JSON list of C-alpha atoms in Angstrom, two decimals:
[
{"chain": "U", "resi": 52, "resn": "UNK", "atom": "CA", "xyz": [-16.19, 2.18, 16.80]},
{"chain": "U", "resi": 53, "resn": "UNK", "atom": "CA", "xyz": [-16.30, -0.51, 13.97]},
{"chain": "U", "resi": 54, "resn": "UNK", "atom": "CA", "xyz": [-15.56, -4.03, 15.32]},
{"chain": "U", "resi": 55, "resn": "UNK", "atom": "CA", "xyz": [-12.48, -6.12, 13.83]},
{"chain": "U", "resi": 56, "resn": "UNK", "atom": "CA", "xyz": [-13.95, -8.66, 11.06]},
{"chain": "U", "resi": 57, "resn": "UNK", "atom": "CA", "xyz": [-12.62, -11.92, 10.21]},
{"chain": "U", "resi": 58, "resn": "UNK", "atom": "CA", "xyz": [-13.72, -12.20, 6.41]},
{"chain": "U", "resi": 59, "resn": "UNK", "atom": "CA", "xyz": [-11.04, -14.86, 4.99]},
{"chain": "U", "resi": 60, "resn": "UNK", "atom": "CA", "xyz": [-9.33, -17.39, 6.44]},
{"chain": "U", "resi": 61, "resn": "UNK", "atom": "CA", "xyz": [14.15, -5.99, -14.58]},
{"chain": "U", "resi": 62, "resn": "UNK", "atom": "CA", "xyz": [17.42, -3.67, -14.71]},
{"chain": "U", "resi": 63, "resn": "UNK", "atom": "CA", "xyz": [19.09, -5.65, -12.05]},
{"chain": "U", "resi": 64, "resn": "UNK", "atom": "CA", "xyz": [21.10, -8.53, -11.14]},
{"chain": "U", "resi": 65, "resn": "UNK", "atom": "CA", "xyz": [19.20, -11.89, -10.13]},
{"chain": "U", "resi": 66, "resn": "UNK", "atom": "CA", "xyz": [17.47, -11.89, -6.98]},
{"chain": "U", "resi": 67, "resn": "UNK", "atom": "CA", "xyz": [19.34, -14.79, -6.02]},
{"chain": "U", "resi": 68, "resn": "UNK", "atom": "CA", "xyz": [22.70, -12.72, -5.23]},
{"chain": "U", "resi": 69, "resn": "UNK", "atom": "CA", "xyz": [20.83, -10.38, -2.93]},
{"chain": "U", "resi": 70, "resn": "UNK", "atom": "CA", "xyz": [21.48, -10.99, 0.75]},
{"chain": "U", "resi": 71, "resn": "UNK", "atom": "CA", "xyz": [17.88, -10.09, 2.24]},
{"chain": "U", "resi": 72, "resn": "UNK", "atom": "CA", "xyz": [15.21, -11.14, -0.80]},
{"chain": "U", "resi": 73, "resn": "UNK", "atom": "CA", "xyz": [11.75, -10.65, 0.39]},
{"chain": "U", "resi": 74, "resn": "UNK", "atom": "CA", "xyz": [9.67, -13.12, 2.22]},
{"chain": "U", "resi": 75, "resn": "UNK", "atom": "CA", "xyz": [8.84, -15.38, -0.21]},
{"chain": "U", "resi": 76, "resn": "UNK", "atom": "CA", "xyz": [5.15, -16.98, 1.11]},
{"chain": "U", "resi": 77, "resn": "UNK", "atom": "CA", "xyz": [1.96, -14.62, 2.08]},
{"chain": "U", "resi": 78, "resn": "UNK", "atom": "CA", "xyz": [2.40, -16.08, 5.84]},
{"chain": "U", "resi": 79, "resn": "UNK", "atom": "CA", "xyz": [6.25, -14.98, 6.12]},
{"chain": "U", "resi": 80, "resn": "UNK", "atom": "CA", "xyz": [4.98, -11.48, 4.66]},
{"chain": "U", "resi": 81, "resn": "UNK", "atom": "CA", "xyz": [1.80, -11.42, 7.08]},
{"chain": "U", "resi": 82, "resn": "UNK", "atom": "CA", "xyz": [4.52, -12.10, 10.13]},
{"chain": "U", "resi": 83, "resn": "UNK", "atom": "CA", "xyz": [6.66, -9.31, 9.24]},
{"chain": "U", "resi": 84, "resn": "UNK", "atom": "CA", "xyz": [3.65, -6.80, 8.98]},
{"chain": "U", "resi": 85, "resn": "UNK", "atom": "CA", "xyz": [2.51, -8.40, 12.28]},
{"chain": "U", "resi": 86, "resn": "UNK", "atom": "CA", "xyz": [6.10, -7.51, 13.88]},
{"chain": "U", "resi": 87, "resn": "UNK", "atom": "CA", "xyz": [6.45, -3.84, 12.81]},
{"chain": "U", "resi": 88, "resn": "UNK", "atom": "CA", "xyz": [2.97, -2.78, 13.41]},
{"chain": "U", "resi": 89, "resn": "UNK", "atom": "CA", "xyz": [3.73, -1.58, 16.68]},
{"chain": "U", "resi": 90, "resn": "UNK", "atom": "CA", "xyz": [6.25, 1.07, 15.51]},
{"chain": "U", "resi": 91, "resn": "UNK", "atom": "CA", "xyz": [5.11, 1.18, 11.81]},
{"chain": "U", "resi": 92, "resn": "UNK", "atom": "CA", "xyz": [3.76, 4.65, 11.81]},
{"chain": "U", "resi": 93, "resn": "UNK", "atom": "CA", "xyz": [6.66, 6.30, 13.81]},
{"chain": "U", "resi": 94, "resn": "UNK", "atom": "CA", "xyz": [8.99, 4.91, 11.24]},
{"chain": "U", "resi": 95, "resn": "UNK", "atom": "CA", "xyz": [7.29, 5.93, 8.32]},
{"chain": "U", "resi": 96, "resn": "UNK", "atom": "CA", "xyz": [7.22, 9.62, 9.81]},
{"chain": "U", "resi": 97, "resn": "UNK", "atom": "CA", "xyz": [11.35, 9.35, 10.54]},
{"chain": "U", "resi": 98, "resn": "UNK", "atom": "CA", "xyz": [11.85, 7.46, 7.01]},
{"chain": "U", "resi": 99, "resn": "UNK", "atom": "CA", "xyz": [9.95, 10.00, 4.86]},
{"chain": "U", "resi": 100, "resn": "UNK", "atom": "CA", "xyz": [10.26, 13.14, 7.35]},
{"chain": "U", "resi": 101, "resn": "UNK", "atom": "CA", "xyz": [6.60, 13.45, 7.18]},
{"chain": "U", "resi": 102, "resn": "UNK", "atom": "CA", "xyz": [6.30, 12.99, 3.45]},
{"chain": "U", "resi": 103, "resn": "UNK", "atom": "CA", "xyz": [3.99, 10.17, 3.14]},
{"chain": "U", "resi": 104, "resn": "UNK", "atom": "CA", "xyz": [1.15, 11.83, 4.48]},
{"chain": "U", "resi": 105, "resn": "UNK", "atom": "CA", "xyz": [1.23, 14.46, 1.64]},
{"chain": "U", "resi": 106, "resn": "UNK", "atom": "CA", "xyz": [2.24, 11.17, -0.83]},
{"chain": "U", "resi": 107, "resn": "UNK", "atom": "CA", "xyz": [-1.18, 9.58, 0.81]},
{"chain": "U", "resi": 108, "resn": "UNK", "atom": "CA", "xyz": [-3.27, 12.90, 0.24]},
{"chain": "U", "resi": 109, "resn": "UNK", "atom": "CA", "xyz": [-2.24, 12.59, -3.36]},
{"chain": "U", "resi": 110, "resn": "UNK", "atom": "CA", "xyz": [-3.43, 9.06, -3.65]},
{"chain": "U", "resi": 111, "resn": "UNK", "atom": "CA", "xyz": [-6.73, 9.86, -2.51]},
{"chain": "U", "resi": 112, "resn": "UNK", "atom": "CA", "xyz": [-7.23, 12.75, -4.58]},
{"chain": "U", "resi": 113, "resn": "UNK", "atom": "CA", "xyz": [-6.57, 10.80, -7.60]},
{"chain": "U", "resi": 114, "resn": "UNK", "atom": "CA", "xyz": [-9.03, 8.14, -6.84]},
{"chain": "U", "resi": 115, "resn": "UNK", "atom": "CA", "xyz": [-11.79, 10.25, -7.43]},
{"chain": "U", "resi": 116, "resn": "UNK", "atom": "CA", "xyz": [-13.62, 9.27, -4.16]},
{"chain": "U", "resi": 117, "resn": "UNK", "atom": "CA", "xyz": [-16.51, 12.04, -3.16]},
{"chain": "U", "resi": 118, "resn": "UNK", "atom": "CA", "xyz": [-18.88, 12.44, -0.60]},
{"chain": "U", "resi": 119, "resn": "UNK", "atom": "CA", "xyz": [-21.46, 9.69, -0.05]},
{"chain": "U", "resi": 120, "resn": "UNK", "atom": "CA", "xyz": [-18.95, 6.91, -2.24]},
{"chain": "U", "resi": 121, "resn": "UNK", "atom": "CA", "xyz": [-18.44, 3.56, -1.01]},
{"chain": "U", "resi": 122, "resn": "UNK", "atom": "CA", "xyz": [-14.70, 2.85, -1.09]},
{"chain": "U", "resi": 123, "resn": "UNK", "atom": "CA", "xyz": [-12.24, 0.56, -0.48]},
{"chain": "U", "resi": 124, "resn": "UNK", "atom": "CA", "xyz": [-8.09, 0.45, 0.88]},
{"chain": "U", "resi": 125, "resn": "UNK", "atom": "CA", "xyz": [-6.63, -2.57, 0.24]},
{"chain": "U", "resi": 126, "resn": "UNK", "atom": "CA", "xyz": [-3.39, -3.35, 2.49]},
{"chain": "U", "resi": 127, "resn": "UNK", "atom": "CA", "xyz": [-4.84, -0.61, 4.84]},
{"chain": "U", "resi": 128, "resn": "UNK", "atom": "CA", "xyz": [-2.08, -1.17, 7.41]},
{"chain": "U", "resi": 129, "resn": "UNK", "atom": "CA", "xyz": [-2.70, 1.19, 10.45]},
{"chain": "U", "resi": 130, "resn": "UNK", "atom": "CA", "xyz": [-5.41, 3.13, 8.49]},
{"chain": "U", "resi": 131, "resn": "UNK", "atom": "CA", "xyz": [-3.75, 6.59, 7.32]},
{"chain": "U", "resi": 132, "resn": "UNK", "atom": "CA", "xyz": [-5.41, 6.21, 3.82]},
{"chain": "U", "resi": 133, "resn": "UNK", "atom": "CA", "xyz": [-8.56, 5.03, 4.98]},
{"chain": "U", "resi": 134, "resn": "UNK", "atom": "CA", "xyz": [-8.68, 7.79, 7.39]},
{"chain": "U", "resi": 135, "resn": "UNK", "atom": "CA", "xyz": [-8.30, 10.19, 4.73]},
{"chain": "U", "resi": 136, "resn": "UNK", "atom": "CA", "xyz": [-11.05, 8.44, 2.63]},
{"chain": "U", "resi": 137, "resn": "UNK", "atom": "CA", "xyz": [-13.55, 8.96, 5.34]},
{"chain": "U", "resi": 138, "resn": "UNK", "atom": "CA", "xyz": [-13.11, 12.37, 5.34]},
{"chain": "U", "resi": 139, "resn": "UNK", "atom": "CA", "xyz": [-13.53, 12.51, 1.41]},
{"chain": "U", "resi": 140, "resn": "UNK", "atom": "CA", "xyz": [-16.75, 10.33, 1.53]},
{"chain": "U", "resi": 141, "resn": "UNK", "atom": "CA", "xyz": [-18.26, 11.60, 4.55]},
{"chain": "U", "resi": 142, "resn": "UNK", "atom": "CA", "xyz": [-20.94, 10.48, 7.26]},
{"chain": "U", "resi": 143, "resn": "UNK", "atom": "CA", "xyz": [-23.06, 9.25, 4.17]},
{"chain": "U", "resi": 144, "resn": "UNK", "atom": "CA", "xyz": [-20.29, 7.34, 2.80]},
{"chain": "U", "resi": 145, "resn": "UNK", "atom": "CA", "xyz": [-18.32, 4.22, 3.76]},
{"chain": "U", "resi": 146, "resn": "UNK", "atom": "CA", "xyz": [-15.29, 3.08, 3.71]},
{"chain": "U", "resi": 147, "resn": "UNK", "atom": "CA", "xyz": [-13.78, -0.40, 4.10]},
{"chain": "U", "resi": 148, "resn": "UNK", "atom": "CA", "xyz": [-9.73, -1.03, 5.08]},
{"chain": "U", "resi": 149, "resn": "UNK", "atom": "CA", "xyz": [-8.65, -4.52, 4.31]},
{"chain": "U", "resi": 150, "resn": "UNK", "atom": "CA", "xyz": [-5.39, -5.56, 5.50]},
{"chain": "U", "resi": 151, "resn": "UNK", "atom": "CA", "xyz": [-4.04, -9.50, 6.13]},
{"chain": "U", "resi": 152, "resn": "UNK", "atom": "CA", "xyz": [-2.19, -8.42, 9.46]},
{"chain": "U", "resi": 153, "resn": "UNK", "atom": "CA", "xyz": [-4.28, -8.65, 11.96]},
{"chain": "U", "resi": 154, "resn": "UNK", "atom": "CA", "xyz": [-2.11, -6.51, 14.25]},
{"chain": "U", "resi": 155, "resn": "UNK", "atom": "CA", "xyz": [-1.97, -3.43, 12.17]},
{"chain": "U", "resi": 156, "resn": "UNK", "atom": "CA", "xyz": [-5.61, -3.82, 11.98]},
{"chain": "U", "resi": 157, "resn": "UNK", "atom": "CA", "xyz": [-5.89, -3.65, 15.55]},
{"chain": "U", "resi": 158, "resn": "UNK", "atom": "CA", "xyz": [-4.15, -0.66, 15.35]},
{"chain": "U", "resi": 159, "resn": "UNK", "atom": "CA", "xyz": [-6.06, 0.96, 12.98]},
{"chain": "U", "resi": 160, "resn": "UNK", "atom": "CA", "xyz": [-9.21, 0.21, 15.05]},
{"chain": "U", "resi": 161, "resn": "UNK", "atom": "CA", "xyz": [-7.42, 2.00, 18.36]},
{"chain": "U", "resi": 162, "resn": "UNK", "atom": "CA", "xyz": [-6.48, 4.91, 16.17]},
{"chain": "U", "resi": 163, "resn": "UNK", "atom": "CA", "xyz": [-10.18, 5.05, 15.12]},
{"chain": "U", "resi": 164, "resn": "UNK", "atom": "CA", "xyz": [-11.70, 5.21, 18.72]},
{"chain": "U", "resi": 165, "resn": "UNK", "atom": "CA", "xyz": [-9.38, 7.94, 19.46]},
{"chain": "U", "resi": 166, "resn": "UNK", "atom": "CA", "xyz": [-10.55, 10.15, 16.63]},
{"chain": "U", "resi": 167, "resn": "UNK", "atom": "CA", "xyz": [-13.08, 13.03, 17.42]},
{"chain": "U", "resi": 168, "resn": "UNK", "atom": "CA", "xyz": [-14.32, 13.43, 13.73]},
{"chain": "U", "resi": 169, "resn": "UNK", "atom": "CA", "xyz": [-18.04, 11.39, 13.74]},
{"chain": "U", "resi": 170, "resn": "UNK", "atom": "CA", "xyz": [-17.51, 10.43, 10.01]},
{"chain": "U", "resi": 171, "resn": "UNK", "atom": "CA", "xyz": [-14.80, 8.15, 10.97]},
{"chain": "U", "resi": 172, "resn": "UNK", "atom": "CA", "xyz": [-17.53, 5.96, 12.11]},
{"chain": "U", "resi": 173, "resn": "UNK", "atom": "CA", "xyz": [-17.74, 4.90, 8.59]},
{"chain": "U", "resi": 174, "resn": "UNK", "atom": "CA", "xyz": [-14.84, 2.75, 8.50]},
{"chain": "U", "resi": 175, "resn": "UNK", "atom": "CA", "xyz": [-15.03, -1.01, 8.71]},
{"chain": "U", "resi": 176, "resn": "UNK", "atom": "CA", "xyz": [-12.16, -3.07, 9.37]},
{"chain": "U", "resi": 177, "resn": "UNK", "atom": "CA", "xyz": [-11.53, -6.18, 7.59]},
{"chain": "U", "resi": 178, "resn": "UNK", "atom": "CA", "xyz": [-9.05, -8.99, 7.74]},
{"chain": "U", "resi": 179, "resn": "UNK", "atom": "CA", "xyz": [-8.58, -10.43, 4.19]},
{"chain": "U", "resi": 180, "resn": "UNK", "atom": "CA", "xyz": [-6.31, -11.07, 1.27]},
{"chain": "U", "resi": 181, "resn": "UNK", "atom": "CA", "xyz": [-5.93, -8.90, -1.53]},
{"chain": "U", "resi": 182, "resn": "UNK", "atom": "CA", "xyz": [-5.99, -11.84, -4.06]},
{"chain": "U", "resi": 183, "resn": "UNK", "atom": "CA", "xyz": [-9.26, -13.25, -2.64]},
{"chain": "U", "resi": 184, "resn": "UNK", "atom": "CA", "xyz": [-11.44, -9.82, -1.87]},
{"chain": "U", "resi": 185, "resn": "UNK", "atom": "CA", "xyz": [-14.50, -10.93, -0.04]},
{"chain": "U", "resi": 186, "resn": "UNK", "atom": "CA", "xyz": [-16.90, -8.23, -2.05]},
{"chain": "U", "resi": 187, "resn": "UNK", "atom": "CA", "xyz": [-19.43, -8.80, -4.87]},
{"chain": "U", "resi": 188, "resn": "UNK", "atom": "CA", "xyz": [-18.70, -7.45, -8.28]},
{"chain": "U", "resi": 189, "resn": "UNK", "atom": "CA", "xyz": [-18.67, -4.04, -8.90]},
{"chain": "U", "resi": 190, "resn": "UNK", "atom": "CA", "xyz": [-19.16, -2.63, -5.34]},
{"chain": "U", "resi": 191, "resn": "UNK", "atom": "CA", "xyz": [-16.85, -0.13, -5.12]},
{"chain": "U", "resi": 192, "resn": "UNK", "atom": "CA", "xyz": [-17.14, 3.46, -6.38]},
{"chain": "U", "resi": 193, "resn": "UNK", "atom": "CA", "xyz": [-13.07, 4.00, -5.79]},
{"chain": "U", "resi": 194, "resn": "UNK", "atom": "CA", "xyz": [-10.39, 1.85, -4.72]},
{"chain": "U", "resi": 195, "resn": "UNK", "atom": "CA", "xyz": [-6.93, 2.70, -2.95]},
{"chain": "U", "resi": 196, "resn": "UNK", "atom": "CA", "xyz": [-3.85, 0.78, -2.13]},
{"chain": "U", "resi": 197, "resn": "UNK", "atom": "CA", "xyz": [-0.76, 2.14, -0.50]},
{"chain": "U", "resi": 198, "resn": "UNK", "atom": "CA", "xyz": [2.31, 0.31, -0.13]},
{"chain": "U", "resi": 199, "resn": "UNK", "atom": "CA", "xyz": [0.68, -2.86, -0.71]},
{"chain": "U", "resi": 200, "resn": "UNK", "atom": "CA", "xyz": [1.20, -4.28, -4.22]},
{"chain": "U", "resi": 201, "resn": "UNK", "atom": "CA", "xyz": [4.90, -4.69, -3.93]},
{"chain": "U", "resi": 202, "resn": "UNK", "atom": "CA", "xyz": [4.05, -6.73, -0.99]},
{"chain": "U", "resi": 203, "resn": "UNK", "atom": "CA", "xyz": [1.59, -8.93, -2.77]},
{"chain": "U", "resi": 204, "resn": "UNK", "atom": "CA", "xyz": [2.76, -12.16, -4.38]},
{"chain": "U", "resi": 205, "resn": "UNK", "atom": "CA", "xyz": [0.40, -12.39, -7.24]},
{"chain": "U", "resi": 206, "resn": "UNK", "atom": "CA", "xyz": [0.11, -8.75, -8.33]},
{"chain": "U", "resi": 207, "resn": "UNK", "atom": "CA", "xyz": [-1.61, -9.93, -11.21]},
{"chain": "U", "resi": 208, "resn": "UNK", "atom": "CA", "xyz": [-4.64, -11.85, -9.30]},
{"chain": "U", "resi": 209, "resn": "UNK", "atom": "CA", "xyz": [-4.59, -8.77, -6.83]},
{"chain": "U", "resi": 210, "resn": "UNK", "atom": "CA", "xyz": [-5.08, -6.35, -9.91]},
{"chain": "U", "resi": 211, "resn": "UNK", "atom": "CA", "xyz": [-7.83, -8.66, -11.17]},
{"chain": "U", "resi": 212, "resn": "UNK", "atom": "CA", "xyz": [-9.44, -8.44, -8.03]},
{"chain": "U", "resi": 213, "resn": "UNK", "atom": "CA", "xyz": [-9.62, -4.86, -7.84]},
{"chain": "U", "resi": 214, "resn": "UNK", "atom": "CA", "xyz": [-10.82, -4.73, -11.11]},
{"chain": "U", "resi": 215, "resn": "UNK", "atom": "CA", "xyz": [-13.87, -6.95, -10.11]},
{"chain": "U", "resi": 216, "resn": "UNK", "atom": "CA", "xyz": [-15.09, -5.00, -7.29]},
{"chain": "U", "resi": 217, "resn": "UNK", "atom": "CA", "xyz": [-14.79, -1.71, -8.73]},
{"chain": "U", "resi": 218, "resn": "UNK", "atom": "CA", "xyz": [-17.73, -0.20, -10.60]},
{"chain": "U", "resi": 219, "resn": "UNK", "atom": "CA", "xyz": [-17.36, 0.39, -14.10]},
{"chain": "U", "resi": 220, "resn": "UNK", "atom": "CA", "xyz": [-15.83, 4.10, -14.65]},
{"chain": "U", "resi": 221, "resn": "UNK", "atom": "CA", "xyz": [-14.42, 3.92, -11.27]},
{"chain": "U", "resi": 222, "resn": "UNK", "atom": "CA", "xyz": [-11.20, 4.50, -10.58]},
{"chain": "U", "resi": 223, "resn": "UNK", "atom": "CA", "xyz": [-7.93, 2.70, -8.57]},
{"chain": "U", "resi": 224, "resn": "UNK", "atom": "CA", "xyz": [-5.27, 4.34, -7.25]},
{"chain": "U", "resi": 225, "resn": "UNK", "atom": "CA", "xyz": [-2.01, 2.47, -6.19]},
{"chain": "U", "resi": 226, "resn": "UNK", "atom": "CA", "xyz": [0.64, 4.30, -4.36]},
{"chain": "U", "resi": 227, "resn": "UNK", "atom": "CA", "xyz": [4.35, 2.96, -3.86]},
{"chain": "U", "resi": 228, "resn": "UNK", "atom": "CA", "xyz": [7.97, 2.83, -4.21]},
{"chain": "U", "resi": 229, "resn": "UNK", "atom": "CA", "xyz": [8.83, 3.77, -7.68]},
{"chain": "U", "resi": 230, "resn": "UNK", "atom": "CA", "xyz": [11.04, 1.24, -9.33]},
{"chain": "U", "resi": 231, "resn": "UNK", "atom": "CA", "xyz": [12.68, 3.97, -11.10]},
{"chain": "U", "resi": 232, "resn": "UNK", "atom": "CA", "xyz": [14.68, 3.34, -14.75]},
{"chain": "U", "resi": 233, "resn": "UNK", "atom": "CA", "xyz": [16.79, 6.29, -14.14]},
{"chain": "U", "resi": 234, "resn": "UNK", "atom": "CA", "xyz": [20.03, 5.09, -12.70]},
{"chain": "U", "resi": 235, "resn": "UNK", "atom": "CA", "xyz": [21.05, 8.17, -10.16]},
{"chain": "U", "resi": 236, "resn": "UNK", "atom": "CA", "xyz": [17.31, 8.00, -8.61]},
{"chain": "U", "resi": 237, "resn": "UNK", "atom": "CA", "xyz": [17.40, 4.11, -8.00]},
{"chain": "U", "resi": 238, "resn": "UNK", "atom": "CA", "xyz": [20.91, 4.68, -6.25]},
{"chain": "U", "resi": 239, "resn": "UNK", "atom": "CA", "xyz": [19.98, 7.08, -4.45]},
{"chain": "U", "resi": 240, "resn": "UNK", "atom": "CA", "xyz": [16.69, 5.08, -3.06]},
{"chain": "U", "resi": 241, "resn": "UNK", "atom": "CA", "xyz": [18.99, 2.19, -2.32]},
{"chain": "U", "resi": 242, "resn": "UNK", "atom": "CA", "xyz": [21.48, 4.93, -0.50]},
{"chain": "U", "resi": 243, "resn": "UNK", "atom": "CA", "xyz": [18.68, 6.03, 1.64]},
{"chain": "U", "resi": 244, "resn": "UNK", "atom": "CA", "xyz": [17.73, 2.41, 2.44]},
{"chain": "U", "resi": 245, "resn": "UNK", "atom": "CA", "xyz": [21.08, 1.17, 3.21]},
{"chain": "U", "resi": 246, "resn": "UNK", "atom": "CA", "xyz": [22.34, 4.23, 5.09]},
{"chain": "U", "resi": 247, "resn": "UNK", "atom": "CA", "xyz": [19.06, 5.51, 6.56]},
{"chain": "U", "resi": 248, "resn": "UNK", "atom": "CA", "xyz": [16.07, 3.63, 6.91]},
{"chain": "U", "resi": 249, "resn": "UNK", "atom": "CA", "xyz": [17.95, 0.05, 7.93]},
{"chain": "U", "resi": 250, "resn": "UNK", "atom": "CA", "xyz": [20.29, 1.99, 10.49]},
{"chain": "U", "resi": 251, "resn": "UNK", "atom": "CA", "xyz": [17.30, 3.41, 11.87]},
{"chain": "U", "resi": 252, "resn": "UNK", "atom": "CA", "xyz": [15.08, 0.09, 11.99]},
{"chain": "U", "resi": 253, "resn": "UNK", "atom": "CA", "xyz": [18.07, -1.54, 13.93]},
{"chain": "U", "resi": 254, "resn": "UNK", "atom": "CA", "xyz": [17.64, 0.98, 16.72]},
{"chain": "U", "resi": 255, "resn": "UNK", "atom": "CA", "xyz": [14.03, -0.66, 17.07]},
{"chain": "U", "resi": 256, "resn": "UNK", "atom": "CA", "xyz": [15.25, -4.30, 16.65]},
{"chain": "U", "resi": 257, "resn": "UNK", "atom": "CA", "xyz": [13.82, -4.39, 13.34]},
{"chain": "U", "resi": 258, "resn": "UNK", "atom": "CA", "xyz": [16.99, -4.50, 10.86]},
{"chain": "U", "resi": 259, "resn": "UNK", "atom": "CA", "xyz": [16.23, -7.65, 9.23]},
{"chain": "U", "resi": 260, "resn": "UNK", "atom": "CA", "xyz": [12.39, -6.72, 8.86]},
{"chain": "U", "resi": 261, "resn": "UNK", "atom": "CA", "xyz": [13.53, -3.72, 6.67]},
{"chain": "U", "resi": 262, "resn": "UNK", "atom": "CA", "xyz": [16.64, -4.87, 5.14]},
{"chain": "U", "resi": 263, "resn": "UNK", "atom": "CA", "xyz": [14.19, -6.54, 2.38]},
{"chain": "U", "resi": 264, "resn": "UNK", "atom": "CA", "xyz": [13.00, -3.49, 1.22]},
{"chain": "U", "resi": 265, "resn": "UNK", "atom": "CA", "xyz": [15.74, -2.97, -1.16]},
{"chain": "U", "resi": 266, "resn": "UNK", "atom": "CA", "xyz": [14.97, -6.34, -2.76]},
{"chain": "U", "resi": 267, "resn": "UNK", "atom": "CA", "xyz": [11.45, -5.75, -2.86]},
{"chain": "U", "resi": 268, "resn": "UNK", "atom": "CA", "xyz": [11.77, -2.94, -5.08]},
{"chain": "U", "resi": 269, "resn": "UNK", "atom": "CA", "xyz": [14.19, -4.30, -7.19]},
{"chain": "U", "resi": 270, "resn": "UNK", "atom": "CA", "xyz": [11.66, -7.22, -7.54]},
{"chain": "U", "resi": 271, "resn": "UNK", "atom": "CA", "xyz": [8.79, -4.71, -8.01]},
{"chain": "U", "resi": 272, "resn": "UNK", "atom": "CA", "xyz": [7.36, -3.36, -11.66]},
{"chain": "U", "resi": 273, "resn": "UNK", "atom": "CA", "xyz": [8.32, -0.28, -13.29]},
{"chain": "U", "resi": 274, "resn": "UNK", "atom": "CA", "xyz": [5.82, 2.52, -13.87]},
{"chain": "U", "resi": 275, "resn": "UNK", "atom": "CA", "xyz": [5.12, 1.24, -17.28]},
{"chain": "U", "resi": 276, "resn": "UNK", "atom": "CA", "xyz": [4.83, -2.22, -16.48]},
{"chain": "U", "resi": 277, "resn": "UNK", "atom": "CA", "xyz": [2.10, -1.12, -13.81]},
{"chain": "U", "resi": 278, "resn": "UNK", "atom": "CA", "xyz": [0.42, 0.36, -16.65]},
{"chain": "U", "resi": 279, "resn": "UNK", "atom": "CA", "xyz": [0.63, -2.64, -18.76]},
{"chain": "U", "resi": 280, "resn": "UNK", "atom": "CA", "xyz": [-0.41, -4.96, -16.00]},
{"chain": "U", "resi": 281, "resn": "UNK", "atom": "CA", "xyz": [-3.55, -2.86, -15.52]},
{"chain": "U", "resi": 282, "resn": "UNK", "atom": "CA", "xyz": [-4.45, -2.73, -19.12]},
{"chain": "U", "resi": 283, "resn": "UNK", "atom": "CA", "xyz": [-4.03, -6.50, -19.41]},
{"chain": "U", "resi": 284, "resn": "UNK", "atom": "CA", "xyz": [-6.51, -6.65, -16.32]},
{"chain": "U", "resi": 285, "resn": "UNK", "atom": "CA", "xyz": [-9.09, -4.91, -18.15]},
{"chain": "U", "resi": 286, "resn": "UNK", "atom": "CA", "xyz": [-8.82, -1.41, -16.59]},
{"chain": "U", "resi": 287, "resn": "UNK", "atom": "CA", "xyz": [-9.64, 1.07, -19.65]},
{"chain": "U", "resi": 288, "resn": "UNK", "atom": "CA", "xyz": [-6.61, 3.67, -19.22]},
{"chain": "U", "resi": 289, "resn": "UNK", "atom": "CA", "xyz": [-3.94, 3.37, -16.64]},
{"chain": "U", "resi": 290, "resn": "UNK", "atom": "CA", "xyz": [-1.07, 5.98, -15.64]},
{"chain": "U", "resi": 291, "resn": "UNK", "atom": "CA", "xyz": [1.85, 5.90, -13.73]},
{"chain": "U", "resi": 292, "resn": "UNK", "atom": "CA", "xyz": [3.14, 9.32, -12.31]},
{"chain": "U", "resi": 293, "resn": "UNK", "atom": "CA", "xyz": [6.67, 9.77, -10.56]},
{"chain": "U", "resi": 294, "resn": "UNK", "atom": "CA", "xyz": [6.07, 11.20, -7.16]},
{"chain": "U", "resi": 295, "resn": "UNK", "atom": "CA", "xyz": [8.75, 13.26, -4.96]},
{"chain": "U", "resi": 296, "resn": "UNK", "atom": "CA", "xyz": [11.53, 13.10, -7.57]},
{"chain": "U", "resi": 297, "resn": "UNK", "atom": "CA", "xyz": [10.71, 9.46, -8.92]},
{"chain": "U", "resi": 298, "resn": "UNK", "atom": "CA", "xyz": [11.16, 7.77, -5.47]},
{"chain": "U", "resi": 299, "resn": "UNK", "atom": "CA", "xyz": [7.57, 7.25, -5.13]},
{"chain": "U", "resi": 300, "resn": "UNK", "atom": "CA", "xyz": [5.15, 6.45, -7.92]},
{"chain": "U", "resi": 301, "resn": "UNK", "atom": "CA", "xyz": [1.21, 6.24, -8.14]},
{"chain": "U", "resi": 302, "resn": "UNK", "atom": "CA", "xyz": [-0.38, 4.48, -10.95]},
{"chain": "U", "resi": 303, "resn": "UNK", "atom": "CA", "xyz": [-4.41, 5.55, -11.48]},
{"chain": "U", "resi": 304, "resn": "UNK", "atom": "CA", "xyz": [-6.31, 3.33, -13.44]},
{"chain": "U", "resi": 305, "resn": "UNK", "atom": "CA", "xyz": [-10.16, 3.43, -14.54]},
{"chain": "U", "resi": 306, "resn": "UNK", "atom": "CA", "xyz": [-12.28, 0.52, -14.97]}
]
């Protein structure tokens, strides 16, 4: 089992009117993800009816990762996408899963030790900051990021860093909640959060931790804005795809 390493130390009303804005500093967000880590996977299954596993496979496919590649999963959480990448690159490839939550990484490492597939030994877990990636320039053949960019305070810096560590011609695939410009989709998304996500999270004692979700989506970038951000940071192409009727979205950018 790889060791856990330490490598580091808008369409809506103004945000001030929201009762539960997202945590405003990195330390607060880090603490939030540490708190939800023990039930994170269970809640993902409940909230998405298991569909998140399909979306993550799509994100990995869009990354272009292949056998023998050296790939990075930024904001890897408990490891779902990293495990999928491991299967893609095989035992001759290498996967690095990076997250700022030590508790999430601990769970990812524990899950890794329970998996029988030998290729999962090619994963290394790194505690680090998405805005200060501890890797050399042009190092990775592909990068994924699942439900992470929305929670990064400096999204431009994170995009700049992912561009820096990608090899020329390599792809970045970012999966997240979609900030839809379609009123019906946006309204349904908020209804689901208010009437499904938060009530279920309340049963786990995590109501406040999940109440922030709605406003974090409202503060997020639309698909077109994500495309422009990637192009502004140097990517040669950028395309955002609506997933699951527009509730989710996936940005694919080529360095």
